[in-house]
PDB file of C-alpha atoms in Angstrom:
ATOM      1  CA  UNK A   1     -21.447  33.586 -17.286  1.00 34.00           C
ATOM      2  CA  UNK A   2     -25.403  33.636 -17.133  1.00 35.00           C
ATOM      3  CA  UNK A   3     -26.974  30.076 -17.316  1.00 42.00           C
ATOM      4  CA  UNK A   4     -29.738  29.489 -19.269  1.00 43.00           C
ATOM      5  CA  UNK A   5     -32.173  30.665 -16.547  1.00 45.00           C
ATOM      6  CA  UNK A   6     -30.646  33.703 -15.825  1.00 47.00           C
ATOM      7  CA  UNK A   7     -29.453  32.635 -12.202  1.00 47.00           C
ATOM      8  CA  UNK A   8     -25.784  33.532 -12.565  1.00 47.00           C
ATOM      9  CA  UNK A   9     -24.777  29.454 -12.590  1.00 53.00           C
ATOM     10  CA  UNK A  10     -22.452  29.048 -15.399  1.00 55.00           C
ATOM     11  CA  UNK A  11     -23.513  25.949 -17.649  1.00 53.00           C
ATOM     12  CA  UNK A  12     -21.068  23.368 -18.787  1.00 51.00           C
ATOM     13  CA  UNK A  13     -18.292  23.495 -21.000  1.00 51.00           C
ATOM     14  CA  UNK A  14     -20.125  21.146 -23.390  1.00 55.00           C
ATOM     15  CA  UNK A  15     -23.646  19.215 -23.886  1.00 64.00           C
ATOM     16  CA  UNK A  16     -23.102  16.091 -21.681  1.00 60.00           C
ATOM     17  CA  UNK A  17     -24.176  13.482 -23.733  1.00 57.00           C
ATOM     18  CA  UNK A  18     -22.752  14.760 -27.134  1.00 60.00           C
ATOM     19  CA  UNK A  19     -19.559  13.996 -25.507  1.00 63.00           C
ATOM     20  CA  UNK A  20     -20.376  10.647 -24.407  1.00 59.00           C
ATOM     21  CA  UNK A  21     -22.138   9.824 -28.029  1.00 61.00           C
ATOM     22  CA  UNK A  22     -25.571   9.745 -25.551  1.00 61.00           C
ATOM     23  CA  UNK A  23     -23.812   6.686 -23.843  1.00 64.00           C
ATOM     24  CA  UNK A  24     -25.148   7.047 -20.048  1.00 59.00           C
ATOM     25  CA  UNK A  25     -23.100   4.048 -18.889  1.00 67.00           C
ATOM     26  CA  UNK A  26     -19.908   2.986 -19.002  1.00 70.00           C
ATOM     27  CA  UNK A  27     -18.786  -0.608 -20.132  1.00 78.00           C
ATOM     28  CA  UNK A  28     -18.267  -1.387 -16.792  1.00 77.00           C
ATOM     29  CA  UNK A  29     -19.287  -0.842 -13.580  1.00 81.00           C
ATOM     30  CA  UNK A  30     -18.147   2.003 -11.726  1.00 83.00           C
ATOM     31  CA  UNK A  31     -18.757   3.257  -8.036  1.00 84.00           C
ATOM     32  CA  UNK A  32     -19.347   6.763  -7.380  1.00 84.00           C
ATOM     33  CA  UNK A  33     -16.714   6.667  -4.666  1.00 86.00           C
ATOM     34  CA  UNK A  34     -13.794   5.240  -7.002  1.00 90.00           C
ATOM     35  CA  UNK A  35     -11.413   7.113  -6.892  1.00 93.00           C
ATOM     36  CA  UNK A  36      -9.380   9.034 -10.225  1.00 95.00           C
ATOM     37  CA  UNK A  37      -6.176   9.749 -10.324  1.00 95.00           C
ATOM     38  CA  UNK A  38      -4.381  10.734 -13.850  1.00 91.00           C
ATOM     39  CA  UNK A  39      -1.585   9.422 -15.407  1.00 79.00           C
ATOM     40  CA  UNK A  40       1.375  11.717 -16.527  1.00 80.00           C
ATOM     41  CA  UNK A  41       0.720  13.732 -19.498  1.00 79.00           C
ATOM     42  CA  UNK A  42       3.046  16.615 -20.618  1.00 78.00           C
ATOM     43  CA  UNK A  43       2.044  19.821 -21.513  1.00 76.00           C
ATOM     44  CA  UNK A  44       2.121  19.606 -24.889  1.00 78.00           C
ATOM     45  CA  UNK A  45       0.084  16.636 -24.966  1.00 81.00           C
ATOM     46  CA  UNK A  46      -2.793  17.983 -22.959  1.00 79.00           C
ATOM     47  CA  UNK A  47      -3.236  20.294 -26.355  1.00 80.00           C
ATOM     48  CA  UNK A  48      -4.263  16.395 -28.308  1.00 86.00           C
ATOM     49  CA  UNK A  49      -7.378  15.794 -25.626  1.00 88.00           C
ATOM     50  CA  UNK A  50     -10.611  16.867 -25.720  1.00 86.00           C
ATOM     51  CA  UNK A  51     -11.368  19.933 -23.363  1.00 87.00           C
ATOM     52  CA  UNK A  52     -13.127  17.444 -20.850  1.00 88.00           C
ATOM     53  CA  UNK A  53     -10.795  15.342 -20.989  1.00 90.00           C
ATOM     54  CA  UNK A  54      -7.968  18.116 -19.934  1.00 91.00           C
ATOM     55  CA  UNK A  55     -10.336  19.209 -17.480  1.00 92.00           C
ATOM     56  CA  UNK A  56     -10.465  15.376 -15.858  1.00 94.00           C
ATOM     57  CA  UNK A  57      -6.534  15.024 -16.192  1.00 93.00           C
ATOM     58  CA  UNK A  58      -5.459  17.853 -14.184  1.00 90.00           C
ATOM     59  CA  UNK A  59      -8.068  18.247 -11.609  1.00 93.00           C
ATOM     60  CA  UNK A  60      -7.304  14.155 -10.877  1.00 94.00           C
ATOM     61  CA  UNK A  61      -3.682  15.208 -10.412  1.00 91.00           C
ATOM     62  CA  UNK A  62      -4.761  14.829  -6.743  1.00 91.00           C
ATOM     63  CA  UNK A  63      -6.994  11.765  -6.157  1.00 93.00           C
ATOM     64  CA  UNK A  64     -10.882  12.925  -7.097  1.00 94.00           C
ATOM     65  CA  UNK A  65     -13.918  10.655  -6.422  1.00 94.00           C
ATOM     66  CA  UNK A  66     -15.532  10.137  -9.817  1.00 93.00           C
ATOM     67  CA  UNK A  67     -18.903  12.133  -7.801  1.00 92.00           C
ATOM     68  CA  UNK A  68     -16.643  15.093  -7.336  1.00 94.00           C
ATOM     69  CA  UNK A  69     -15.202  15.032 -11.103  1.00 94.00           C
ATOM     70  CA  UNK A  70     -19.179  14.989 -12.090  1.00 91.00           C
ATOM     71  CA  UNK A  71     -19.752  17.766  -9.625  1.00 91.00           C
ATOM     72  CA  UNK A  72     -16.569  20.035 -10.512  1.00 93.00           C
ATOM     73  CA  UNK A  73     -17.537  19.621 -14.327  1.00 89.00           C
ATOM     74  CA  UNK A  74     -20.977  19.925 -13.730  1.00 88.00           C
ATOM     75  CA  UNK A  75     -22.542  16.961 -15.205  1.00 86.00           C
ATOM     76  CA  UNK A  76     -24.414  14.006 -14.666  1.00 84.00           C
ATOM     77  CA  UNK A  77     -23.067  11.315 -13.030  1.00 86.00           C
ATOM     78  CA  UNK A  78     -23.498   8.941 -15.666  1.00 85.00           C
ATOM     79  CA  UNK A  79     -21.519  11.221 -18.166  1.00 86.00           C
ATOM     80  CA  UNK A  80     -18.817  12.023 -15.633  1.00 89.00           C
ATOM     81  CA  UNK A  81     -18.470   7.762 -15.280  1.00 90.00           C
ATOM     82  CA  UNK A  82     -18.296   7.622 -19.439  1.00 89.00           C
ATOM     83  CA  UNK A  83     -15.917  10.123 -19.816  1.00 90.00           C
ATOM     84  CA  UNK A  84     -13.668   8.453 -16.844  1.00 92.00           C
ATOM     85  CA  UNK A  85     -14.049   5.013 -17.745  1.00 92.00           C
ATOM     86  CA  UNK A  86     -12.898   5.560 -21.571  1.00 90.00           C
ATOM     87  CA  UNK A  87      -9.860   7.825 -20.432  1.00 90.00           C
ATOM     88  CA  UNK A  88      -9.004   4.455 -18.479  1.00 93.00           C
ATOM     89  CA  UNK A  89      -9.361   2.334 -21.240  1.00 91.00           C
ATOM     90  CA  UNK A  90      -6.967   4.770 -23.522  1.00 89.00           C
ATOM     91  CA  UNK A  91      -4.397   4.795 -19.990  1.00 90.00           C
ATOM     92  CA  UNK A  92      -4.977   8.328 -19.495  1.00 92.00           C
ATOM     93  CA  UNK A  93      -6.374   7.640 -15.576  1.00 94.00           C
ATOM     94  CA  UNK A  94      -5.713   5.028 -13.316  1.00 94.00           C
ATOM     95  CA  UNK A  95      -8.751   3.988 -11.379  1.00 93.00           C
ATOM     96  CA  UNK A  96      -9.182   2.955  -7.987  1.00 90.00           C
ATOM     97  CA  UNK A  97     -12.098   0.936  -6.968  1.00 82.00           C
ATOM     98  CA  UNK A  98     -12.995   0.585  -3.245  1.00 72.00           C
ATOM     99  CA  UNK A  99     -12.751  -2.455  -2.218  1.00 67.00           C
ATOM    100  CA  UNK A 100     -15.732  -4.411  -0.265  1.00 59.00           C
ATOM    101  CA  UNK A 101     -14.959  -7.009   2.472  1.00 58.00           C
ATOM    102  CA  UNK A 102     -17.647  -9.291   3.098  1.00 58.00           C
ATOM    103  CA  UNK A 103     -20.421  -6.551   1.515  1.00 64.00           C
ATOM    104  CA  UNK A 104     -19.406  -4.271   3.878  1.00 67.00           C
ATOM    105  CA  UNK A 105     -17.748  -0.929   2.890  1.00 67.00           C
ATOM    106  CA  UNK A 106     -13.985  -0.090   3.437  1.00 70.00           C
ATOM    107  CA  UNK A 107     -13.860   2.400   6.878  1.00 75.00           C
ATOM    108  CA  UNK A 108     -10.782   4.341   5.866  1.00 76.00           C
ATOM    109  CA  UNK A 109     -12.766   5.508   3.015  1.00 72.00           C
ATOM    110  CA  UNK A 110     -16.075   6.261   5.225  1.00 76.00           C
ATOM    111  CA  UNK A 111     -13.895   7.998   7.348  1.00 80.00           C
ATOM    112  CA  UNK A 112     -12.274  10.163   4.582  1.00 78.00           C
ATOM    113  CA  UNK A 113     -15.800  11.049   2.984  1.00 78.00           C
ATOM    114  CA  UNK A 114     -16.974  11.995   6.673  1.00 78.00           C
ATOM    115  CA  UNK A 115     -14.113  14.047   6.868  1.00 78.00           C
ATOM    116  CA  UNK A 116     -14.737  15.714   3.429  1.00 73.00           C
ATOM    117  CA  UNK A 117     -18.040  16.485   4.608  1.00 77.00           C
ATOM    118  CA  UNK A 118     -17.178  17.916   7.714  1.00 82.00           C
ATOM    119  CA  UNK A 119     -14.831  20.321   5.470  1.00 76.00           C
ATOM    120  CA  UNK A 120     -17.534  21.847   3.340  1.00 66.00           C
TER     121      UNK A 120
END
């Protein structure tokens, strides 16, 4: 699909912040490193959500950074944290905040976004 400017990007699914009700923040805080991972959902239950929130549920089948679910949809960051943090509140995601020791951050996850990086 064409994107608006005619560079061959495809655009979203949906207008960001009509999903979000023009919310850019969730009611909590959120890292862009937490990490998303969804809950069990059958089939035939995926047909109740809202297309983004399919979209969220089975790309977080495998752990997903809540940067790389607003990068895979293709949407700002503070929409991406929205969308995430009410599918937590509802129990459709689990959510899994680093943890800081002493203001310093957790080197297992460094490690796994340097490694990441190295992949692309």
């Amino acid at each position: 699909m064409l994107g608006s400017d005619g560079s061959g990007d495809e655009e979203p699914l949906f207008r960001p912040y009509t999903v979000t009700g023009g919310r850019a923040e969730p009611r909590y805080h959120m890292a862009i490193e937490t990490l998303v991972s969804s809950s069990f959902i059958m089939d035939e239950e995926l047909a109740l959500l809202t297309p983004e929130q399919e979209a969220i549920i089975r790309m977080c089948r495998a752990f997903r950074s809540v940067a790389e679910i607003s990068a895979l949809l293709r949407v700002p960051l503070g929409v991406a944290r929205v969308l995430v943090a009410d599918m937590a509140d509802e129990g459709l995601v689990r959510l899994h905040q680093p943890s800081l020791d002493k203001g310093q951050p957790d080197l297992n996850m460094l490690e796994r976004v340097l490694s990441g990086l190295r992949r692309l």
